[in-house]
XYZ file of C-alpha atoms in Angstrom:
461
model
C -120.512 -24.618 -51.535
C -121.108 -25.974 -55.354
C -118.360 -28.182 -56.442
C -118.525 -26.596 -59.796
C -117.492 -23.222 -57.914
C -114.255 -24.478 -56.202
C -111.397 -25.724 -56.523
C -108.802 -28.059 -54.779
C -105.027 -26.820 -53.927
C -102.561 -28.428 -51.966
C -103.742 -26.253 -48.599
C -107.704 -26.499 -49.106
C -110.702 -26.397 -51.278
C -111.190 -22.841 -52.306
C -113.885 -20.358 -54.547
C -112.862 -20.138 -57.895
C -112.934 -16.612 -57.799
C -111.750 -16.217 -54.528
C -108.311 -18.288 -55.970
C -108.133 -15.725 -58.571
C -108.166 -12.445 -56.237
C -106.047 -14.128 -53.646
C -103.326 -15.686 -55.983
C -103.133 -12.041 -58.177
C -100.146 -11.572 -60.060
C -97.803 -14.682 -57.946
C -98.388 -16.700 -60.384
C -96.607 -15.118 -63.310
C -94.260 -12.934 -61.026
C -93.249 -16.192 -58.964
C -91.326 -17.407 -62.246
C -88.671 -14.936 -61.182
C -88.504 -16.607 -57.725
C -88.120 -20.111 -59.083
C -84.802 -20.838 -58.701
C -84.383 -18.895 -55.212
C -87.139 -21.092 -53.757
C -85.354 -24.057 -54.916
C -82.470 -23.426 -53.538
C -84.107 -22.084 -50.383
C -85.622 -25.530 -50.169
C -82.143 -27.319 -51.178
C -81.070 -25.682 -47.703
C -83.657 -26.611 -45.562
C -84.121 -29.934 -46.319
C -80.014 -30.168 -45.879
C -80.739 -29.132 -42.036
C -83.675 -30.746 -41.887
C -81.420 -34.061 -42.249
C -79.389 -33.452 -39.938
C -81.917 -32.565 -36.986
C -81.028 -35.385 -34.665
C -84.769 -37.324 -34.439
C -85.510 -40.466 -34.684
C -86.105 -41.390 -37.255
C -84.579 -38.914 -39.050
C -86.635 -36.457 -41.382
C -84.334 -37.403 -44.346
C -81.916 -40.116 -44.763
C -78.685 -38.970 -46.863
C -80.364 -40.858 -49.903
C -83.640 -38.915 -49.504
C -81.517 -35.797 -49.464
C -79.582 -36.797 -52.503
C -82.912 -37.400 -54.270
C -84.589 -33.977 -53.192
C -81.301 -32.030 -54.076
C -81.583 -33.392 -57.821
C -85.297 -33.136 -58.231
C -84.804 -29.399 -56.804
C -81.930 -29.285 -59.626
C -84.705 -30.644 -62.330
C -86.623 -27.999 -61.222
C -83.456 -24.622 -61.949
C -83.271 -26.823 -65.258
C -86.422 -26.685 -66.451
C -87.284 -22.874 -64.991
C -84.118 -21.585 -66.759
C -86.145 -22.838 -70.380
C -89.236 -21.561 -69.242
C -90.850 -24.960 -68.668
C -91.921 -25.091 -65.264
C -95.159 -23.973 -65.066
C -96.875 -22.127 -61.919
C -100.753 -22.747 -62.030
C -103.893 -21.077 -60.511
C -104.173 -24.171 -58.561
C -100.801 -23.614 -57.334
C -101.093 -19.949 -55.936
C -97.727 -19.472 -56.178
C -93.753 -20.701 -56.356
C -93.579 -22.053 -52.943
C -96.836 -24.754 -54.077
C -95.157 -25.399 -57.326
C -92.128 -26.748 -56.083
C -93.636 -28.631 -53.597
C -96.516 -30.198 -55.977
C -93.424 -30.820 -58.342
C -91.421 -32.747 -55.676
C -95.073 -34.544 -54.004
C -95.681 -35.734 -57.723
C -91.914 -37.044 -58.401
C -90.823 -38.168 -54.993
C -94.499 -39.042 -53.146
C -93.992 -38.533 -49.144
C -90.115 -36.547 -49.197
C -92.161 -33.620 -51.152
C -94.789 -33.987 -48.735
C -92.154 -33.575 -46.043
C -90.533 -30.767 -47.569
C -92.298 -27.897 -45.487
C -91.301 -29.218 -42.246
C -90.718 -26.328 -40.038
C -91.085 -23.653 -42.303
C -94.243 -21.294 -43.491
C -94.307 -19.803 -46.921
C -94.038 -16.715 -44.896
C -90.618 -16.929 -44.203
C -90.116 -18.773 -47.818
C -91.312 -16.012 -49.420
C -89.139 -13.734 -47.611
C -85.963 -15.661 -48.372
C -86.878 -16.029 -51.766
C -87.048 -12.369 -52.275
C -83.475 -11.915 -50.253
C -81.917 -14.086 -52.370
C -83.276 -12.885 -55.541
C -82.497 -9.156 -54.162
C -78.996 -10.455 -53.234
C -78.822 -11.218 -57.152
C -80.583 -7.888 -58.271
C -78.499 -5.580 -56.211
C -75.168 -7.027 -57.130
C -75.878 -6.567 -60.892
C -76.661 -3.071 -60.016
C -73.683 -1.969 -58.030
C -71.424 -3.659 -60.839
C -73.918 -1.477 -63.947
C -73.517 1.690 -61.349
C -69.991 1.156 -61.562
C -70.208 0.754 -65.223
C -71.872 3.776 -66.167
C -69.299 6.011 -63.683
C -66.762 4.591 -65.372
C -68.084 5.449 -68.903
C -68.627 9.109 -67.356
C -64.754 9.091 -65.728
C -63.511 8.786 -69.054
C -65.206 11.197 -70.731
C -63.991 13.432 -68.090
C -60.720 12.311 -68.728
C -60.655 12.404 -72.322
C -62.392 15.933 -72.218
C -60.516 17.322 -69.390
C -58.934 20.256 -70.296
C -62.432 21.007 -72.665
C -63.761 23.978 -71.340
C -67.742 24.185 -70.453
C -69.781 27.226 -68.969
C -70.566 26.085 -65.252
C -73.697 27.595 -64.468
C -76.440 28.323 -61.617
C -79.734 29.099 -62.052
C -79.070 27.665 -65.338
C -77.704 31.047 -65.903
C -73.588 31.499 -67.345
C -71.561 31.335 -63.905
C -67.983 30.592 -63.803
C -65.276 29.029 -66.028
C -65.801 24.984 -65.110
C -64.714 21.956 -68.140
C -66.334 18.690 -69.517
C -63.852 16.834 -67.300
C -65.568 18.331 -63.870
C -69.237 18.170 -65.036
C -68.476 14.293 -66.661
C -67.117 13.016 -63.145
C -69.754 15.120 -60.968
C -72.086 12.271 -62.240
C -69.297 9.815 -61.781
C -69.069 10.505 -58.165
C -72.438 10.957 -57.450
C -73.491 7.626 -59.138
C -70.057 5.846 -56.970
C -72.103 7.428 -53.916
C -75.128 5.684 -55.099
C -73.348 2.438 -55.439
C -72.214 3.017 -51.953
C -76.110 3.358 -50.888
C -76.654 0.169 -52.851
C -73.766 -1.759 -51.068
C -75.264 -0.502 -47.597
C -78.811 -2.374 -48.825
C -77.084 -5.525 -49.652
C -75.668 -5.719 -46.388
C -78.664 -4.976 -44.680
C -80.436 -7.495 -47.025
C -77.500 -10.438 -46.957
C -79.315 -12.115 -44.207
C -81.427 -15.138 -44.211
C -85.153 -15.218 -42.649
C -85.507 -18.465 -42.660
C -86.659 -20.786 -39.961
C -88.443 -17.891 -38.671
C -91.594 -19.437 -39.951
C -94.768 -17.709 -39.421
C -92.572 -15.621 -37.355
C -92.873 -17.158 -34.302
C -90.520 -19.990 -34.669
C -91.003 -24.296 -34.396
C -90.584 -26.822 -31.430
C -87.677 -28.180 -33.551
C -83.955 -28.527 -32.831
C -83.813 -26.357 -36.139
C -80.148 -24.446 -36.710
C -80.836 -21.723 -38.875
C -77.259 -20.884 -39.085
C -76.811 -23.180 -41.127
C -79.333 -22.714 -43.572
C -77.624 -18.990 -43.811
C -74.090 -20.486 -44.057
C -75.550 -23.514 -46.964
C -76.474 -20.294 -49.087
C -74.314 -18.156 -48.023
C -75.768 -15.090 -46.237
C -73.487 -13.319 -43.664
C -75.780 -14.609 -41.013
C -79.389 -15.371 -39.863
C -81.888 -12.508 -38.634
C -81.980 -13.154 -34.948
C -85.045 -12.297 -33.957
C -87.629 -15.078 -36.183
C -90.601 -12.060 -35.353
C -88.825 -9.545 -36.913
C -87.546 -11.478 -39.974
C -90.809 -11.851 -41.243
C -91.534 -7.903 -40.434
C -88.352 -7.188 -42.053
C -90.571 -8.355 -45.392
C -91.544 -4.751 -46.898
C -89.251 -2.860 -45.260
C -86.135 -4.751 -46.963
C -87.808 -3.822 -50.432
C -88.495 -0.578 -49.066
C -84.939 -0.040 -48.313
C -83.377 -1.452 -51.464
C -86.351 0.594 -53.520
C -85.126 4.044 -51.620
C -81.258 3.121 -53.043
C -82.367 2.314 -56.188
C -84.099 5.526 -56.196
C -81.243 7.634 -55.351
C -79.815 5.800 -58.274
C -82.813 7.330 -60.731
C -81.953 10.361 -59.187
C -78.695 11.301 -60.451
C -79.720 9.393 -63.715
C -82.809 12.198 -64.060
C -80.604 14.496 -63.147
C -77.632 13.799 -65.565
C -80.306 12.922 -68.311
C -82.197 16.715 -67.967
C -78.388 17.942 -68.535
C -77.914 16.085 -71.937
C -81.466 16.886 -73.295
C -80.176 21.049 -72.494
C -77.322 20.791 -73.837
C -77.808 18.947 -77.021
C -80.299 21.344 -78.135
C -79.582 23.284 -81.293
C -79.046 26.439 -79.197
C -76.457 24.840 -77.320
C -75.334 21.575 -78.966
C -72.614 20.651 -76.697
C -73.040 17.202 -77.223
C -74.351 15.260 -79.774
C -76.264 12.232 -78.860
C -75.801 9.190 -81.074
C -78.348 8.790 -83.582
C -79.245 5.423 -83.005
C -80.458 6.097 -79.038
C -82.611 8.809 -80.816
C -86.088 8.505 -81.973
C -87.878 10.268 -84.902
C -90.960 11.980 -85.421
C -94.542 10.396 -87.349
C -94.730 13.628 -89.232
C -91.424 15.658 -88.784
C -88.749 14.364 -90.998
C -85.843 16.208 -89.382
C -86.548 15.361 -85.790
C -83.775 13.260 -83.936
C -85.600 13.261 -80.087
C -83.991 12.412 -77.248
C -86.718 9.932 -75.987
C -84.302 7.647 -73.992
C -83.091 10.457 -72.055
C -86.826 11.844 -71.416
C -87.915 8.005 -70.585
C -85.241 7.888 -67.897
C -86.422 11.175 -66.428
C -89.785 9.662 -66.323
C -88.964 6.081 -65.005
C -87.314 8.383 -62.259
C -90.096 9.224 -60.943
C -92.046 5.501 -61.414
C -89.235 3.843 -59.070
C -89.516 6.564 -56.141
C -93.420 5.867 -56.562
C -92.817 2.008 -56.701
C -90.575 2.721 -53.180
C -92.927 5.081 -51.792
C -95.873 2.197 -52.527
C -94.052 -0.931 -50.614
C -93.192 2.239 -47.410
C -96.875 2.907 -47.525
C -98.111 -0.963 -47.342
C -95.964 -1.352 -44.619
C -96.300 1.618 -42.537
C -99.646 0.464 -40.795
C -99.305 -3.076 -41.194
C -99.539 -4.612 -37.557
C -97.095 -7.326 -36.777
C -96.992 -10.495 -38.372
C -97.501 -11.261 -41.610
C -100.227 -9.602 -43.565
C -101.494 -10.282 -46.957
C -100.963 -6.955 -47.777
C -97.111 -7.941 -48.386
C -98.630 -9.351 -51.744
C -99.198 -5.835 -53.246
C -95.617 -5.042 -52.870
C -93.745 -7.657 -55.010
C -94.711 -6.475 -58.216
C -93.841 -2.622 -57.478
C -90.630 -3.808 -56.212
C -89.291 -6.161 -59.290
C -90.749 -3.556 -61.496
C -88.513 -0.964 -59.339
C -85.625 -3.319 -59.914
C -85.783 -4.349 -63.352
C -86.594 -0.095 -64.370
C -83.399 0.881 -62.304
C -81.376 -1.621 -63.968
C -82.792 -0.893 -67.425
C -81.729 2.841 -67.216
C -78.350 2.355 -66.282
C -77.381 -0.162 -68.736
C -79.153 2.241 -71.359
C -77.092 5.090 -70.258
C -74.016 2.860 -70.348
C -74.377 2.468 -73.929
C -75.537 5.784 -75.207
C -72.635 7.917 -73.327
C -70.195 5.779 -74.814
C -71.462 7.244 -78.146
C -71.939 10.575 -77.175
C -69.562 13.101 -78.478
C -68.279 16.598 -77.599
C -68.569 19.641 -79.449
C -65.593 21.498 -78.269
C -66.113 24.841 -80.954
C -70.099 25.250 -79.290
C -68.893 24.743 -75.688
C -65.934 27.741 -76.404
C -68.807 29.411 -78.375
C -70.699 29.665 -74.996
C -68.296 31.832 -73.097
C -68.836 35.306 -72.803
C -66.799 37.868 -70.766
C -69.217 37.972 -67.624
C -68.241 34.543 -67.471
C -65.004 35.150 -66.064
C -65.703 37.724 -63.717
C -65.813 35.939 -59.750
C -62.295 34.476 -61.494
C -60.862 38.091 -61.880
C -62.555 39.316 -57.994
C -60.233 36.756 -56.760
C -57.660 37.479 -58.548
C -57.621 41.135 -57.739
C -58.146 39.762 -53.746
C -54.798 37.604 -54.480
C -53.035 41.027 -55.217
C -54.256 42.739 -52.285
C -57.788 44.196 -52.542
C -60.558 43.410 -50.245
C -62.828 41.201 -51.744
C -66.175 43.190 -51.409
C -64.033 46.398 -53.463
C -62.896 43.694 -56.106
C -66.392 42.153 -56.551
C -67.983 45.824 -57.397
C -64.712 47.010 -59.461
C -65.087 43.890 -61.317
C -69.168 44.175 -61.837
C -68.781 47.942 -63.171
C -65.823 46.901 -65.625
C -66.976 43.604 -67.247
C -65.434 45.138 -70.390
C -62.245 44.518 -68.979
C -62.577 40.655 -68.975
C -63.303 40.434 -73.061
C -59.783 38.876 -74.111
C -60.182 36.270 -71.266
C -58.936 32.647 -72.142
C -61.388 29.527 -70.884
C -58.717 26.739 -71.505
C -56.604 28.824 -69.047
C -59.528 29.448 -66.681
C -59.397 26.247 -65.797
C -55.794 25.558 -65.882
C -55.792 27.738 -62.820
C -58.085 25.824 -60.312
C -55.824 23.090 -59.044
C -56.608 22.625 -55.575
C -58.689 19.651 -54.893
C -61.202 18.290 -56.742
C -61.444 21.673 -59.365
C -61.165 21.340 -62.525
C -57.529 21.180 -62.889
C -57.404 19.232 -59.504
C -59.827 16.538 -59.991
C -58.019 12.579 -59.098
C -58.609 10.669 -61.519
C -57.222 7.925 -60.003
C -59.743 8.159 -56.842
C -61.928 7.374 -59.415
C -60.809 4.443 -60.876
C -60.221 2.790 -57.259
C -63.446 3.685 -56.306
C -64.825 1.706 -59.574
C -62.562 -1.175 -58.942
C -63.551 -1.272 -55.213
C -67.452 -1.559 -56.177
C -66.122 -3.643 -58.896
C -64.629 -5.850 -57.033
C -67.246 -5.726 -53.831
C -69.653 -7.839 -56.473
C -66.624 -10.482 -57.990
C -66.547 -11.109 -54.213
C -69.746 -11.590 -52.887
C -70.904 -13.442 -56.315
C -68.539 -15.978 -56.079
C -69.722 -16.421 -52.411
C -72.607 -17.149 -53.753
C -71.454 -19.125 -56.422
C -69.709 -21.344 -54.281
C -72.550 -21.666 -51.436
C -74.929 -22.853 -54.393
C -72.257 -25.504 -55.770
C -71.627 -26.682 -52.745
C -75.363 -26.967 -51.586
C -76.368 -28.229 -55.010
C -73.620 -30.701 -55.146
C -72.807 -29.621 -58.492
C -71.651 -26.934 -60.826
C -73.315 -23.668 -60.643
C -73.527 -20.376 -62.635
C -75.697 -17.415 -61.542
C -78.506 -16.384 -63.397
């Protein structure tokens, strides 16, 4: 092999261009692992010292040293100076070339017991941990942006319809919260995933586990996971199928986003001009001077369909991927931080432009005709005796009948639960809290685990 061909990394001499295809996209996406992989390694080396050998691994003043140096490391990654090279491959190498260079045999030491199979595979459970708690608190966000609309709208009438077709008598308040409840429901989904993904892989190692007196429980209580994965095989085959998983929420997430977004581009057009989007979420036309477009909303619907792709992507890598770790695994970290980040995007973008979204109450009483009303007058002709069957054809061959019918007391009438004079406003708003407050909790879990195992104050990315 020419010399001039190869190159020399801290786990063998290696072609040039085989570096290049094997390292792929780690080396920029690894920057958003930086900080979990130091903290992964804060953790390990803590057990590490306290594995009863002698001599022991790391004396309380080697600890001290690689803690701080692990610090440096946060530092200098939260102002974009620490650099991942080729030569690197990836985060894992960084940080220990980093540590080698300032601290000579303790960074050599550092991998003791572990395989950057299993690092790799905290590092992406801690940086989901992270991920999904900003998205359950901007899921809760956005429903709450939607329950007040409802609740500011809620005697606002609005043409419910099916087949996108006039249907019934329904309000602003019941279609606003619809999306409320269905995004809450989506937080739920998202608060299932973090549980499933609060667990720490660690120790595992190339999924077979070491002939050390390791305690991974521990390392799962230093940064505070809920517990280890038992079994060290399938922590590493849990790789993949935890992005999977958290890729599936997020795109039930997209999904009531796509849907709620199809609903505002219908219903802002001229023709219908319910709602009037605020003009600066809209985007104009190169040769049209008039044109206010709703290219957010159309971008979301879009984007909906990229994160069930990105999700469908990491099932499909996985799916016939034999046990063990497999390079394959690779593929599927840029699909899922791109699933991530595109969730996250949409819902904060939604956030903003519904708080400036107005109603227009004269087009939405516009839109009622008399047909409109009739399934309300079946039933009320059933409520004074008549089978319902006779009251559904009396009322189809006398529409005429319905033309002085009022919409705001329409829905006035429907106050069982959850209509649109029944709907609990206050369900909502513990419901919010509760997701709300599922995130304050578990962050400063977190919060605390890091300043404890970093010996030192400690604020979350």
């Amino acid at each position: 092999m020419s010399k001039k061909n190869v190159k020399k990394t801290t786990v063998g001499v290696i072609n040039d261009d085989v570096l290049v295809f094997t390292a792929g996209r780690d080396v920029v996406l690894d920057k958003a692992l930086i900080e979990a992989d130091c903290l992964g390694s804060a953790a390990h080396a803590t057990m590490l010292s306290r594995i009863p050998l002698k001599p022991r691994l790391f004396s309380k003043d080697d600890l001290k040293r690689i803690v701080a140096t692990l610090g440096e490391i946060i530092a200098k990654a939260r102002r974009d100076e620490f650099p991942i090279t080729l030569e690197d491959q990836d985060v894992h190498l960084a940080v220990e070339r980093y540590l080698t260079a300032r601290l000579g045999d303790l960074g050599k030491k550092i991998h003791t017991g572990r395989s950057r199979n299993d690092q790799v595979a905290l590092d992406l459970r801690l940086f989901s941990r992270d991920q999904l708690s900003d998205a359950i608190r901007e899921t809760a966000d956005l429903a709450a942006v939607l329950v007040e609309l409802g609740r500011k709208h809620v005697h606002v009438p609005m043409v419910g319809r099916t087949h996108m077709q006039p249907g019934m008598p329904s309000s602003i308040g019941l279609w606003a919260t619809a999306f409320a409840e269905s995004l809450l429901d989506d937080a739920s989904i998202l608060m299932h995933a973090y549980e499933l993904n609060d667990k720490s892989p660690l120790g595992s190692a190339a999924s077979y586990g070491v002939p050390l007196p390791i305690d991974r429980q521990l390392v799962a209580d230093l940064l505070g996971f809920s517990a280890p994965c038992h079994n060290v095989l399938y922590a590493n085959n849990s790789r993949g199928k935890m992005e999977s998983v958290i890729l599936m929420a997020m795109s039930q997430v997209m999904l009531t986003l796509s849907r709620l977004a199809q609903d505002l581009m219908l219903f802002t057009m001229p023709e219908f001009a319910y709602f009037n989007l605020p003009a600066a979420f809209c985007t104009g036309s190169s040769i049209m001077p008039q044109k206010k477009n709703p290219d957010v909303l159309e971008l979301v619907r879009a984007k909906a369909s990229r994160v069930l792709a990105d999700a469908v992507a990491v099932y499909d890598l996985v799916k016939g991927s034999p046990s063990g770790y497999n390079r394959d695994l690779q593929e599927a970290k840029e699909v899922f931080m791109n699933g991530l980040a595109v969730t996250r995007s949409c819902l904060r973008i939604m956030a903003a432009m519904l708080a400036e979204t107005t109603v227009n109450e004269e087009k939405l009483l516009a839109g009622f005709t008399p047909d409109v009303f009739a399934t309300d007058r079946a039933l009320e002709l059933v409520a004074a005796g008549m089978p319902f069957r006779d009251a559904y054809h009396h009322v189809k061959e006398n529409l005429h009948e319905l033309e002085n019918s009022d919409p705001r007391k329409a829905i006035a009438r429907k106050k069982h639960l959850g209509a649109t004079a029944g709907l609990d406003f206050s369900l909502y708003a513990d419901r919010i809290h509760a997701a709300r407050s599922f995130v304050e909790n578990e962050q400063a879990v977190t919060r605390k685990s890091y300043q404890s195992l970093m010996g030192t104050a400690y604020s979350l990315a």
